[in-house]
Short mmCIF file of C-alpha atoms in Angstrom, two decimals:
data_model
loop_
_atom_site.label_atom_id
_atom_site.label_comp_id
_atom_site.label_asym_id
_atom_site.label_seq_id
_atom_site.Cartn_x
_atom_site.Cartn_y
_atom_site.Cartn_z
CA UNK A 1 -43.19 20.30 32.75
CA UNK A 2 -41.18 23.02 31.11
CA UNK A 3 -41.43 24.63 27.69
CA UNK A 4 -38.64 27.18 28.22
CA UNK A 5 -41.39 29.33 29.66
CA UNK A 6 -43.65 26.45 30.67
CA UNK A 7 -42.78 24.01 33.44
CA UNK A 8 -44.64 21.15 35.05
CA UNK A 9 -43.44 20.90 38.60
CA UNK A 10 -43.73 18.00 40.98
CA UNK A 11 -45.59 19.08 44.10
CA UNK A 12 -47.07 16.10 45.73
CA UNK A 13 -45.56 13.40 47.96
CA UNK A 14 -43.13 10.74 46.83
CA UNK A 15 -44.41 7.16 46.67
CA UNK A 16 -41.96 4.45 47.78
CA UNK A 17 -42.00 1.22 45.79
CA UNK A 18 -41.56 -2.17 47.43
CA UNK A 19 -38.83 -3.01 48.01
CA UNK A 20 -36.61 -1.71 45.23
CA UNK A 21 -35.27 1.72 46.01
CA UNK A 22 -36.75 3.27 42.88
CA UNK A 23 -38.49 6.59 43.43
CA UNK A 24 -41.68 7.35 41.62
CA UNK A 25 -43.63 10.54 42.03
CA UNK A 26 -47.12 11.88 41.55
CA UNK A 27 -46.49 15.19 39.89
CA UNK A 28 -47.96 18.55 39.11
CA UNK A 29 -48.35 21.48 36.71
CA UNK A 30 -46.78 23.96 34.33
CA UNK A 31 -44.56 26.86 35.15
CA UNK A 32 -45.64 29.91 33.20
CA UNK A 33 -42.63 32.23 32.83
CA UNK A 34 -41.45 35.09 34.95
CA UNK A 35 -44.09 37.66 34.02
CA UNK A 36 -46.92 36.09 35.96
CA UNK A 37 -49.83 38.42 35.37
CA UNK A 38 -48.08 41.18 33.46
CA UNK A 39 -48.83 44.85 33.91
CA UNK A 40 -50.44 46.27 37.01
CA UNK A 41 -52.30 43.93 39.33
CA UNK A 42 -55.94 44.91 40.05
CA UNK A 43 -57.42 44.05 43.42
CA UNK A 44 -61.13 43.51 44.00
CA UNK A 45 -62.91 45.08 46.95
CA UNK A 46 -63.34 41.67 48.59
CA UNK A 47 -59.63 40.94 48.27
CA UNK A 48 -58.62 44.27 49.88
CA UNK A 49 -61.06 43.71 52.72
CA UNK A 50 -59.73 40.21 53.41
CA UNK A 51 -56.13 41.36 53.25
CA UNK A 52 -56.91 43.99 55.86
CA UNK A 53 -58.65 41.39 58.02
CA UNK A 54 -55.63 39.07 57.89
CA UNK A 55 -53.30 41.94 58.80
CA UNK A 56 -55.55 42.96 61.71
CA UNK A 57 -55.61 39.46 63.19
CA UNK A 58 -51.87 38.98 62.82
CA UNK A 59 -51.23 42.40 64.41
CA UNK A 60 -53.45 41.59 67.40
CA UNK A 61 -51.70 38.25 67.92
CA UNK A 62 -48.27 39.87 67.74
CA UNK A 63 -49.13 42.74 70.10
CA UNK A 64 -51.62 41.27 72.55
CA UNK A 65 -51.48 37.48 72.70
CA UNK A 66 -50.51 36.34 76.20
CA UNK A 67 -47.49 34.26 75.10
CA UNK A 68 -44.69 34.97 72.69
CA UNK A 69 -45.57 33.80 69.17
CA UNK A 70 -43.46 33.28 66.08
CA UNK A 71 -45.52 35.05 63.45
CA UNK A 72 -43.48 33.51 60.65
CA UNK A 73 -44.67 30.09 61.75
CA UNK A 74 -48.27 31.31 61.95
CA UNK A 75 -48.15 32.73 58.44
CA UNK A 76 -46.58 29.57 57.02
CA UNK A 77 -49.27 27.48 58.68
CA UNK A 78 -52.12 29.66 57.41
CA UNK A 79 -50.77 29.67 53.88
CA UNK A 80 -50.35 25.87 53.87
CA UNK A 81 -53.97 25.45 54.97
CA UNK A 82 -55.21 28.07 52.50
CA UNK A 83 -53.63 26.26 49.53
CA UNK A 84 -54.99 22.85 50.55
CA UNK A 85 -58.49 24.34 50.42
CA UNK A 86 -58.10 24.96 46.66
CA UNK A 87 -57.20 21.59 45.13
CA UNK A 88 -54.82 18.70 45.80
CA UNK A 89 -51.97 20.22 43.75
CA UNK A 90 -51.86 23.88 44.80
CA UNK A 91 -49.28 24.17 47.57
CA UNK A 92 -47.29 26.56 49.71
CA UNK A 93 -43.56 25.81 49.98
CA UNK A 94 -41.65 27.42 52.89
CA UNK A 95 -38.37 29.13 52.06
CA UNK A 96 -36.24 26.34 53.54
CA UNK A 97 -37.86 23.74 51.25
CA UNK A 98 -37.85 25.67 47.94
CA UNK A 99 -34.34 24.68 46.85
CA UNK A 100 -35.05 20.98 47.43
CA UNK A 101 -38.37 21.23 45.55
CA UNK A 102 -36.69 22.85 42.54
CA UNK A 103 -33.82 20.36 42.58
CA UNK A 104 -36.09 17.39 41.93
CA UNK A 105 -36.32 18.18 38.21
CA UNK A 106 -32.91 19.75 37.63
CA UNK A 107 -30.31 17.95 35.55
CA UNK A 108 -27.93 17.64 38.50
CA UNK A 109 -27.07 18.66 42.03
CA UNK A 110 -24.01 19.63 44.06
CA UNK A 111 -22.72 16.87 46.31
CA UNK A 112 -19.98 14.30 46.82
CA UNK A 113 -21.25 11.70 44.37
CA UNK A 114 -22.14 8.53 46.29
CA UNK A 115 -25.08 6.15 46.25
CA UNK A 116 -25.81 4.79 49.73
CA UNK A 117 -27.98 2.38 51.60
CA UNK A 118 -29.04 2.48 55.26
CA UNK A 119 -28.91 -0.89 56.99
CA UNK A 120 -29.11 -1.50 60.74
CA UNK A 121 -28.75 2.22 61.43
CA UNK A 122 -25.52 2.39 59.42
CA UNK A 123 -24.87 4.17 56.11
CA UNK A 124 -23.11 2.02 53.53
CA UNK A 125 -21.59 3.43 50.34
CA UNK A 126 -23.10 1.39 47.52
CA UNK A 127 -21.29 3.21 44.75
CA UNK A 128 -18.79 6.04 44.67
CA UNK A 129 -19.56 7.47 41.24
CA UNK A 130 -16.42 7.13 39.08
CA UNK A 131 -14.87 10.52 38.48
CA UNK A 132 -17.00 12.11 41.20
CA UNK A 133 -15.60 13.94 44.25
CA UNK A 134 -15.89 11.00 46.64
CA UNK A 135 -14.25 8.52 44.27
CA UNK A 136 -11.51 10.99 43.45
CA UNK A 137 -10.83 11.43 47.16
CA UNK A 138 -10.44 7.65 47.55
CA UNK A 139 -13.82 6.47 48.85
CA UNK A 140 -15.09 3.12 47.54
CA UNK A 141 -18.05 0.76 47.60
CA UNK A 142 -18.51 -0.90 51.00
CA UNK A 143 -17.24 2.03 53.06
CA UNK A 144 -19.38 2.96 56.05
CA UNK A 145 -20.10 6.64 56.68
CA UNK A 146 -19.54 7.24 60.39
CA UNK A 147 -19.39 11.04 60.73
CA UNK A 148 -19.72 14.11 58.46
CA UNK A 149 -18.16 17.30 59.82
CA UNK A 150 -18.33 15.72 63.26
CA UNK A 151 -22.04 14.87 63.05
CA UNK A 152 -22.70 11.14 63.70
CA UNK A 153 -24.30 9.29 60.76
CA UNK A 154 -25.15 6.17 62.75
CA UNK A 155 -27.95 5.26 65.12
CA UNK A 156 -31.70 5.21 65.00
CA UNK A 157 -32.04 8.87 64.07
CA UNK A 158 -30.09 8.54 60.83
CA UNK A 159 -32.29 8.94 57.75
CA UNK A 160 -32.07 10.14 54.13
CA UNK A 161 -32.82 13.75 55.07
CA UNK A 162 -29.91 13.89 57.55
CA UNK A 163 -27.50 12.35 55.05
CA UNK A 164 -28.54 14.65 52.22
CA UNK A 165 -28.16 17.67 54.48
CA UNK A 166 -24.56 16.67 55.23
CA UNK A 167 -23.39 15.36 51.85
CA UNK A 168 -25.01 17.87 49.55
CA UNK A 169 -24.05 21.55 49.51
CA UNK A 170 -22.67 24.31 47.31
CA UNK A 171 -20.14 23.27 44.72
CA UNK A 172 -16.61 23.97 45.91
CA UNK A 173 -17.47 23.58 49.57
CA UNK A 174 -15.81 20.79 51.55
CA UNK A 175 -17.02 18.13 53.96
CA UNK A 176 -14.87 16.07 56.31
CA UNK A 177 -15.91 12.42 56.38
CA UNK A 178 -14.90 9.71 58.83
CA UNK A 179 -15.12 6.29 57.15
CA UNK A 180 -14.97 2.75 58.41
CA UNK A 181 -13.52 0.34 55.86
CA UNK A 182 -13.48 -3.43 55.94
CA UNK A 183 -10.04 -4.70 56.94
CA UNK A 184 -8.96 -1.36 58.45
CA UNK A 185 -8.61 -1.01 62.23
CA UNK A 186 -8.95 2.74 62.45
CA UNK A 187 -11.34 5.17 60.85
CA UNK A 188 -10.22 6.74 57.59
CA UNK A 189 -10.55 10.52 57.16
CA UNK A 190 -11.46 12.15 53.84
CA UNK A 191 -11.83 15.82 52.97
CA UNK A 192 -14.13 15.83 50.00
CA UNK A 193 -14.81 18.95 47.92
CA UNK A 194 -18.35 18.91 46.62
CA UNK A 195 -18.95 19.13 42.84
CA UNK A 196 -21.74 18.93 40.29
CA UNK A 197 -23.27 15.47 40.10
CA UNK A 198 -25.37 14.76 36.96
CA UNK A 199 -28.92 13.48 37.48
CA UNK A 200 -30.52 11.32 34.81
CA UNK A 201 -34.14 10.54 34.07
CA UNK A 202 -33.90 7.93 31.30
CA UNK A 203 -33.01 4.88 33.39
CA UNK A 204 -32.93 2.16 30.73
CA UNK A 205 -32.37 1.90 26.99
CA UNK A 206 -31.58 -1.40 25.32
CA UNK A 207 -32.59 -3.79 22.53
CA UNK A 208 -34.94 -6.52 23.67
CA UNK A 209 -34.27 -8.42 20.46
CA UNK A 210 -32.85 -7.58 17.06
CA UNK A 211 -35.46 -4.95 16.24
CA UNK A 212 -37.37 -4.11 19.45
CA UNK A 213 -36.08 -1.26 21.57
CA UNK A 214 -36.96 -0.45 25.17
CA UNK A 215 -36.69 2.98 26.85
CA UNK A 216 -37.78 3.75 30.41
CA UNK A 217 -38.28 7.35 31.53
CA UNK A 218 -38.58 7.97 35.30
CA UNK A 219 -39.57 11.65 35.15
CA UNK A 220 -39.58 14.59 32.73
CA UNK A 221 -36.65 16.66 33.99
CA UNK A 222 -34.42 19.27 32.40
CA UNK A 223 -32.27 16.80 30.51
CA UNK A 224 -34.95 14.20 29.70
CA UNK A 225 -35.58 15.12 26.09
CA UNK A 226 -31.89 15.20 25.20
CA UNK A 227 -31.38 11.87 26.97
CA UNK A 228 -34.34 10.33 25.17
CA UNK A 229 -33.35 11.58 21.74
CA UNK A 230 -29.81 10.36 22.20
CA UNK A 231 -30.96 6.90 23.23
CA UNK A 232 -33.57 6.76 20.46
CA UNK A 233 -30.89 7.55 17.88
CA UNK A 234 -28.57 4.93 19.37
CA UNK A 235 -31.21 2.22 19.28
CA UNK A 236 -32.09 3.04 15.67
CA UNK A 237 -28.42 2.65 14.71
CA UNK A 238 -28.51 -0.78 16.34
CA UNK A 239 -31.45 -1.82 14.17
CA UNK A 240 -34.53 -0.84 16.20
CA UNK A 241 -37.72 -0.76 14.13
CA UNK A 242 -40.27 -0.87 16.97
CA UNK A 243 -40.25 0.63 20.47
CA UNK A 244 -41.49 -0.10 23.98
CA UNK A 245 -41.72 3.19 25.90
CA UNK A 246 -42.12 2.64 29.64
CA UNK A 247 -43.76 5.47 31.67
CA UNK A 248 -44.89 3.34 34.59
CA UNK A 249 -44.38 5.18 37.87
CA UNK A 250 -43.48 8.39 36.03
CA UNK A 251 -45.18 11.19 37.96
CA UNK A 252 -44.54 13.98 35.46
CA UNK A 253 -42.23 16.92 35.07
CA UNK A 254 -41.55 19.60 32.48
CA UNK A 255 -44.25 20.00 29.87
CA UNK A 256 -42.06 20.74 26.88
CA UNK A 257 -39.90 17.64 27.53
CA UNK A 258 -43.06 15.57 27.26
CA UNK A 259 -44.36 17.31 24.12
CA UNK A 260 -40.93 17.20 22.46
CA UNK A 261 -40.80 13.45 23.03
CA UNK A 262 -44.24 13.09 21.43
CA UNK A 263 -42.98 15.16 18.51
CA UNK A 264 -40.14 12.67 17.96
CA UNK A 265 -42.68 9.87 17.62
CA UNK A 266 -45.47 11.54 15.65
CA UNK A 267 -45.49 13.08 12.19
CA UNK A 268 -47.55 15.94 10.79
CA UNK A 269 -48.69 19.17 12.36
CA UNK A 270 -50.88 17.44 14.96
CA UNK A 271 -52.11 18.85 18.25
CA UNK A 272 -50.30 17.35 21.23
CA UNK A 273 -51.95 19.10 24.20
CA UNK A 274 -54.15 22.09 24.97
CA UNK A 275 -54.40 24.10 28.19
CA UNK A 276 -57.39 26.22 29.22
CA UNK A 277 -57.55 28.54 32.22
CA UNK A 278 -59.32 31.64 33.54
CA UNK A 279 -59.49 34.16 30.72
CA UNK A 280 -56.86 33.60 28.02
CA UNK A 281 -53.54 34.30 29.76
CA UNK A 282 -52.90 30.64 30.51
CA UNK A 283 -54.43 29.16 27.35
CA UNK A 284 -52.02 27.36 25.03
CA UNK A 285 -51.94 24.77 22.26
CA UNK A 286 -48.85 22.71 21.48
CA UNK A 287 -48.44 21.02 18.08
CA UNK A 288 -45.96 18.60 16.54
CA UNK A 289 -43.58 20.81 14.50
CA UNK A 290 -40.47 18.91 13.50
CA UNK A 291 -39.50 15.74 11.71
CA UNK A 292 -39.03 13.18 14.45
CA UNK A 293 -36.53 10.35 14.69
CA UNK A 294 -39.17 7.63 15.01
CA UNK A 295 -42.42 8.61 13.29
CA UNK A 296 -43.21 5.31 11.52
CA UNK A 297 -42.31 2.26 13.60
CA UNK A 298 -44.73 0.56 16.01
CA UNK A 299 -44.86 1.94 19.56
CA UNK A 300 -46.16 0.20 22.69
CA UNK A 301 -46.55 2.51 25.69
CA UNK A 302 -46.54 1.09 29.22
CA UNK A 303 -48.58 2.99 31.84
CA UNK A 304 -49.95 2.39 35.30
CA UNK A 305 -51.81 4.11 38.16
CA UNK A 306 -48.70 6.11 39.05
CA UNK A 307 -48.18 7.57 35.54
CA UNK A 308 -49.27 11.17 35.99
CA UNK A 309 -49.29 14.67 34.54
CA UNK A 310 -46.64 14.93 31.80
CA UNK A 311 -46.86 11.15 31.39
CA UNK A 312 -50.55 11.56 30.69
CA UNK A 313 -49.83 14.24 28.09
CA UNK A 314 -47.67 11.69 26.26
CA UNK A 315 -50.19 8.87 26.70
CA UNK A 316 -53.19 11.01 25.70
CA UNK A 317 -51.55 12.39 22.55
CA UNK A 318 -50.24 9.04 21.34
CA UNK A 319 -53.57 7.34 22.03
CA UNK A 320 -55.76 10.06 20.48
CA UNK A 321 -53.71 10.03 17.28
CA UNK A 322 -53.55 6.21 17.23
CA UNK A 323 -49.78 6.42 17.28
CA UNK A 324 -49.17 3.95 20.10
CA UNK A 325 -50.83 0.97 21.73
CA UNK A 326 -51.25 1.65 25.44
CA UNK A 327 -50.76 -1.33 27.79
CA UNK A 328 -51.20 -1.41 31.55
CA UNK A 329 -53.63 0.28 33.91
CA UNK A 330 -55.49 3.59 34.05
CA UNK A 331 -53.22 6.54 34.73
CA UNK A 332 -53.36 8.74 37.81
CA UNK A 333 -55.68 11.45 36.42
CA UNK A 334 -53.70 14.64 37.00
CA UNK A 335 -54.85 17.22 34.46
CA UNK A 336 -54.34 20.44 36.42
CA UNK A 337 -51.65 22.97 35.58
CA UNK A 338 -49.69 24.88 38.23
CA UNK A 339 -47.46 27.92 38.04
CA UNK A 340 -44.86 28.60 40.73
CA UNK A 341 -44.83 32.11 42.15
CA UNK A 342 -41.76 33.22 44.14
CA UNK A 343 -42.73 35.27 47.19
CA UNK A 344 -40.75 38.18 48.59
CA UNK A 345 -39.22 36.19 51.48
CA UNK A 346 -37.96 33.36 49.25
CA UNK A 347 -40.88 31.04 49.82
CA UNK A 348 -43.09 29.93 46.96
CA UNK A 349 -46.64 28.97 46.04
CA UNK A 350 -47.64 26.69 43.24
CA UNK A 351 -51.16 27.54 42.18
CA UNK A 352 -53.43 25.84 39.70
CA UNK A 353 -54.07 28.15 36.75
CA UNK A 354 -55.56 25.87 34.05
CA UNK A 355 -56.52 22.38 32.94
CA UNK A 356 -54.97 20.48 30.11
CA UNK A 357 -56.82 18.54 27.42
CA UNK A 358 -55.73 15.76 25.10
CA UNK A 359 -56.03 16.26 21.31
CA UNK A 360 -59.49 14.66 21.17
CA UNK A 361 -60.71 17.10 23.84
CA UNK A 362 -60.46 14.92 26.94
CA UNK A 363 -59.84 16.52 30.32
CA UNK A 364 -58.35 13.62 32.21
CA UNK A 365 -58.34 15.32 35.65
CA UNK A 366 -60.08 13.04 38.12
CA UNK A 367 -62.49 14.44 40.71
CA UNK A 368 -60.76 15.99 43.72
CA UNK A 369 -62.58 13.63 46.03
CA UNK A 370 -60.80 10.60 44.54
CA UNK A 371 -57.29 11.04 45.87
CA UNK A 372 -56.92 8.01 48.09
CA UNK A 373 -54.58 5.55 46.39
CA UNK A 374 -56.48 2.74 48.10
CA UNK A 375 -59.69 3.61 46.23
CA UNK A 376 -58.72 1.80 43.03
CA UNK A 377 -57.46 -1.16 45.04
CA UNK A 378 -60.72 -1.42 47.01
CA UNK A 379 -62.86 -0.95 43.86
CA UNK A 380 -61.01 -3.76 42.13
CA UNK A 381 -59.96 -1.74 39.08
CA UNK A 382 -56.30 -2.69 39.51
CA UNK A 383 -57.33 -6.32 39.03
CA UNK A 384 -60.31 -6.37 36.65
CA UNK A 385 -60.73 -4.17 33.58
CA UNK A 386 -64.51 -4.13 33.95
CA UNK A 387 -64.14 -2.43 37.33
CA UNK A 388 -62.64 0.73 35.79
CA UNK A 389 -65.03 3.60 36.40
CA UNK A 390 -65.46 6.15 33.65
CA UNK A 391 -68.16 8.57 32.49
CA UNK A 392 -69.74 7.28 29.28
CA UNK A 393 -71.07 10.76 28.64
CA UNK A 394 -67.48 11.98 28.22
CA UNK A 395 -66.87 9.91 25.10
CA UNK A 396 -64.41 11.05 22.45
CA UNK A 397 -62.94 9.59 19.28
CA UNK A 398 -59.35 8.94 18.24
CA UNK A 399 -58.18 9.79 14.72
CA UNK A 400 -59.23 6.33 13.53
CA UNK A 401 -62.58 6.45 15.31
CA UNK A 402 -61.85 4.46 18.44
CA UNK A 403 -63.80 5.45 21.57
CA UNK A 404 -61.83 7.01 24.45
CA UNK A 405 -63.15 8.59 27.62
CA UNK A 406 -62.42 11.63 29.77
CA UNK A 407 -63.06 12.34 33.41
CA UNK A 408 -60.22 10.60 35.16
CA UNK A 409 -56.95 9.34 33.73
CA UNK A 410 -56.03 7.61 30.49
CA UNK A 411 -57.51 4.11 30.11
CA UNK A 412 -55.13 1.73 28.33
CA UNK A 413 -56.02 -0.17 25.20
CA UNK A 414 -54.82 -3.42 26.73
CA UNK A 415 -55.45 -3.94 30.47
CA UNK A 416 -52.97 -5.84 32.64
CA UNK A 417 -53.87 -6.43 36.28
CA UNK A 418 -51.48 -5.66 39.12
CA UNK A 419 -49.77 -8.62 40.76
CA UNK A 420 -49.97 -8.50 44.57
CA UNK A 421 -49.52 -12.21 45.24
CA UNK A 422 -45.95 -11.72 46.48
CA UNK A 423 -46.74 -8.89 48.90
CA UNK A 424 -46.50 -10.00 52.51
CA UNK A 425 -45.92 -8.45 55.89
CA UNK A 426 -42.53 -10.14 56.00
CA UNK A 427 -41.51 -8.55 52.69
CA UNK A 428 -42.58 -5.12 53.91
CA UNK A 429 -40.40 -5.60 56.98
CA UNK A 430 -37.43 -6.55 54.79
CA UNK A 431 -38.00 -3.45 52.66
CA UNK A 432 -38.26 -1.15 55.69
CA UNK A 433 -34.82 -2.29 56.89
CA UNK A 434 -33.27 -2.46 53.36
CA UNK A 435 -32.36 -6.10 54.01
CA UNK A 436 -32.66 -7.30 50.39
CA UNK A 437 -30.65 -4.41 49.00
CA UNK A 438 -27.98 -4.84 51.62
CA UNK A 439 -27.70 -8.58 51.07
CA UNK A 440 -27.36 -8.12 47.31
CA UNK A 441 -24.68 -5.50 47.82
CA UNK A 442 -22.66 -7.68 50.18
CA UNK A 443 -23.02 -10.68 47.88
CA UNK A 444 -21.80 -8.67 44.90
CA UNK A 445 -18.91 -7.27 46.96
CA UNK A 446 -17.83 -10.72 48.15
CA UNK A 447 -18.21 -12.40 44.76
CA UNK A 448 -17.21 -9.64 42.36
CA UNK A 449 -14.16 -11.43 40.96
CA UNK A 450 -16.03 -14.66 40.25
CA UNK A 451 -19.12 -12.98 38.82
CA UNK A 452 -17.06 -10.68 36.62
CA UNK A 453 -15.51 -13.67 34.82
CA UNK A 454 -18.79 -14.14 32.92
CA UNK A 455 -20.65 -11.75 30.65
CA UNK A 456 -23.86 -10.14 31.76
CA UNK A 457 -25.68 -12.09 29.03
CA UNK A 458 -24.50 -15.37 30.56
CA UNK A 459 -25.44 -14.15 34.03
CA UNK A 460 -28.93 -13.16 32.83
CA UNK A 461 -29.53 -16.59 31.30
CA UNK A 462 -27.87 -18.85 33.82
CA UNK A 463 -27.57 -17.27 37.27
CA UNK A 464 -30.14 -18.38 39.82
CA UNK A 465 -30.67 -17.06 43.33
CA UNK A 466 -30.58 -20.29 45.31
CA UNK A 467 -32.60 -21.37 48.32
CA UNK A 468 -29.39 -21.11 50.33
CA UNK A 469 -29.11 -17.42 49.39
CA UNK A 470 -32.76 -16.84 50.43
CA UNK A 471 -31.95 -18.48 53.76
CA UNK A 472 -29.00 -16.11 54.16
CA UNK A 473 -31.35 -13.18 53.59
CA UNK A 474 -33.71 -14.55 56.25
CA UNK A 475 -30.77 -15.00 58.65
CA UNK A 476 -29.62 -11.40 58.02
CA UNK A 477 -33.19 -10.24 58.65
CA UNK A 478 -33.39 -12.23 61.88
CA UNK A 479 -30.14 -10.64 63.06
CA UNK A 480 -31.74 -7.24 62.56
CA UNK A 481 -34.84 -8.20 64.54
CA UNK A 482 -37.19 -9.53 61.81
CA UNK A 483 -38.63 -12.90 62.73
CA UNK A 484 -38.70 -15.48 59.97
CA UNK A 485 -42.15 -16.28 58.59
CA UNK A 486 -42.19 -19.44 56.46
CA UNK A 487 -45.56 -18.83 54.81
CA UNK A 488 -44.73 -15.23 53.86
CA UNK A 489 -41.23 -16.24 52.75
CA UNK A 490 -42.70 -18.84 50.43
CA UNK A 491 -45.09 -16.33 48.87
CA UNK A 492 -42.43 -13.65 48.44
CA UNK A 493 -39.59 -15.93 47.40
CA UNK A 494 -39.80 -15.44 43.61
CA UNK A 495 -39.99 -11.69 43.99
CA UNK A 496 -37.00 -11.68 46.36
CA UNK A 497 -35.01 -13.77 43.89
CA UNK A 498 -35.73 -11.31 41.07
CA UNK A 499 -34.73 -8.37 43.25
CA UNK A 500 -31.49 -9.93 44.43
CA UNK A 501 -30.49 -10.99 40.91
CA UNK A 502 -31.27 -7.55 39.51
CA UNK A 503 -29.38 -5.67 42.24
CA UNK A 504 -26.34 -7.93 42.02
CA UNK A 505 -26.29 -7.35 38.26
CA UNK A 506 -26.43 -3.59 38.76
CA UNK A 507 -23.55 -3.64 41.27
CA UNK A 508 -21.34 -5.75 39.02
CA UNK A 509 -22.01 -4.58 35.46
CA UNK A 510 -23.53 -1.12 35.51
CA UNK A 511 -21.18 1.71 34.62
CA UNK A 512 -23.53 4.66 35.01
CA UNK A 513 -20.82 7.28 34.70
CA UNK A 514 -20.10 6.19 31.10
CA UNK A 515 -23.65 5.21 30.08
CA UNK A 516 -25.52 8.40 30.93
CA UNK A 517 -27.06 6.92 34.07
CA UNK A 518 -28.56 3.85 32.40
CA UNK A 519 -29.50 0.89 34.57
CA UNK A 520 -29.95 -1.57 31.73
CA UNK A 521 -28.73 -4.63 33.58
CA UNK A 522 -31.11 -4.07 36.47
CA UNK A 523 -34.14 -3.61 34.23
CA UNK A 524 -33.31 -6.50 31.93
CA UNK A 525 -33.42 -8.80 34.94
CA UNK A 526 -36.61 -7.27 36.37
CA UNK A 527 -38.43 -7.14 33.04
CA UNK A 528 -37.73 -10.80 32.30
CA UNK A 529 -40.45 -11.80 34.84
CA UNK A 530 -42.62 -8.69 34.65
CA UNK A 531 -46.18 -9.70 33.59
CA UNK A 532 -47.06 -6.31 32.15
CA UNK A 533 -43.82 -6.07 30.14
CA UNK A 534 -44.20 -9.61 28.82
CA UNK A 535 -47.83 -9.09 27.81
CA UNK A 536 -46.98 -5.84 26.02
CA UNK A 537 -44.58 -7.69 23.71
CA UNK A 538 -47.35 -10.09 22.71
CA UNK A 539 -49.46 -7.21 21.35
CA UNK A 540 -46.90 -5.80 18.92
CA UNK A 541 -48.88 -7.09 15.92
CA UNK A 542 -51.71 -4.76 16.94
CA UNK A 543 -49.27 -1.91 17.35
CA UNK A 544 -47.83 -2.71 13.90
CA UNK A 545 -51.30 -2.32 12.39
CA UNK A 546 -51.71 1.08 14.05
CA UNK A 547 -48.29 2.21 12.80
CA UNK A 548 -49.13 1.17 9.24
CA UNK A 549 -52.00 3.65 9.18
CA UNK A 550 -49.84 6.65 10.10
#
């Protein structure tokens, strides 16, 4: 999160969703400005003694250990272990990883501007972003990336990290790409000059019906608030009088982007979030200050077990002030605040400095011991509301007197169980090899002219992924070494159909360069059969009642 001086930075591992290639993250803390402690740092006697001990050991290893040792590696290792001993979110980031860590929440990056998919150890260009460096140079959807500056981009060793390392780089720098194109005998050569590629965090914004708007936020990055406000204004102009705000899978980000979004939805000078740390240097209270664009209409907020950190600030504030009806499952429970500290060699630590509290006083940080994502699955709380564990002693009241609880995430007002019926070993194998995504891309490429003759609205209502198409997916999978499993295929069929239809729609109709990164067509298809989304719409009368009391 960021508040010009306050940032909430992602610092835990990415979670990969099945099998759509949509990244969701579990996120962490607030960046407290450049003057970390201010003034002269005081060291305790214990700290001085331990610093001396560490220096003595490192000196002995460097001078006397029988074999040659890279002391940089030893120090990195010791710092990594030291931070893990504190809490699950305090981390040490080596110098070589700092730039990538910072880039995750920036509003853009330097690269060539392509979306790609890896299938059968080959990199396919899914989309050359219109107006981007690659498209300007002449690259197009369907091209295969064979080499970058002479480095092979094929084979079993090819992965996202290798591709990013070759395609991204400083703006103005060039990369030579060897491309294989359908219908061409020889490889095509492109010299592409890297440029700034915008990165968006509001992935969908559309009218569900004449007066119900839908906005999905993937993370709280640098540009998120401006994106959100722009889309909110646009939907209002189209007649929106009530809103579905989707924060499922949103692992957090900059604090002030989250609080500014709350401020757009909530009137009055109400508390949004409070932080409390050691002493007073990291204590802070954030209030609603301005007249928001949407302070009166009903709001339904979608959350799940992967909504974390900044998402929980939004959920906690809107729930405590009875401003929104929360639908879904209990959030992740990340209520710790980190500050990044740049070290002298260019590396960085992100250290927990405070906890944050919702307006009613809830600390929603879950116990450190509960960090296995399987725990909620095994305990049954993803399936049955009565299985949700919470501390009744940590009871608080919303503005209208409803009971809410602290001690581990935000519990929704309306529970919707997770659907795992479609998850099979066969589907996991398809996801691991990107078979569904690749099939949808090829289908869209081969049928673009025919599909483009109709409107997206007609496609949404009438297009069906046939059994023959599912058989083609299974044949493609078999060709890549995945044995067909009839029982699993039957269980996963409906999910596969939704995924294929959504991806084909995105390849044909989405124009992300001119719609600020929106993937409306994809989400309109996916949401049509999403149980949580569909149930949320049913509860708008309850949200209307809450809004009437504001």
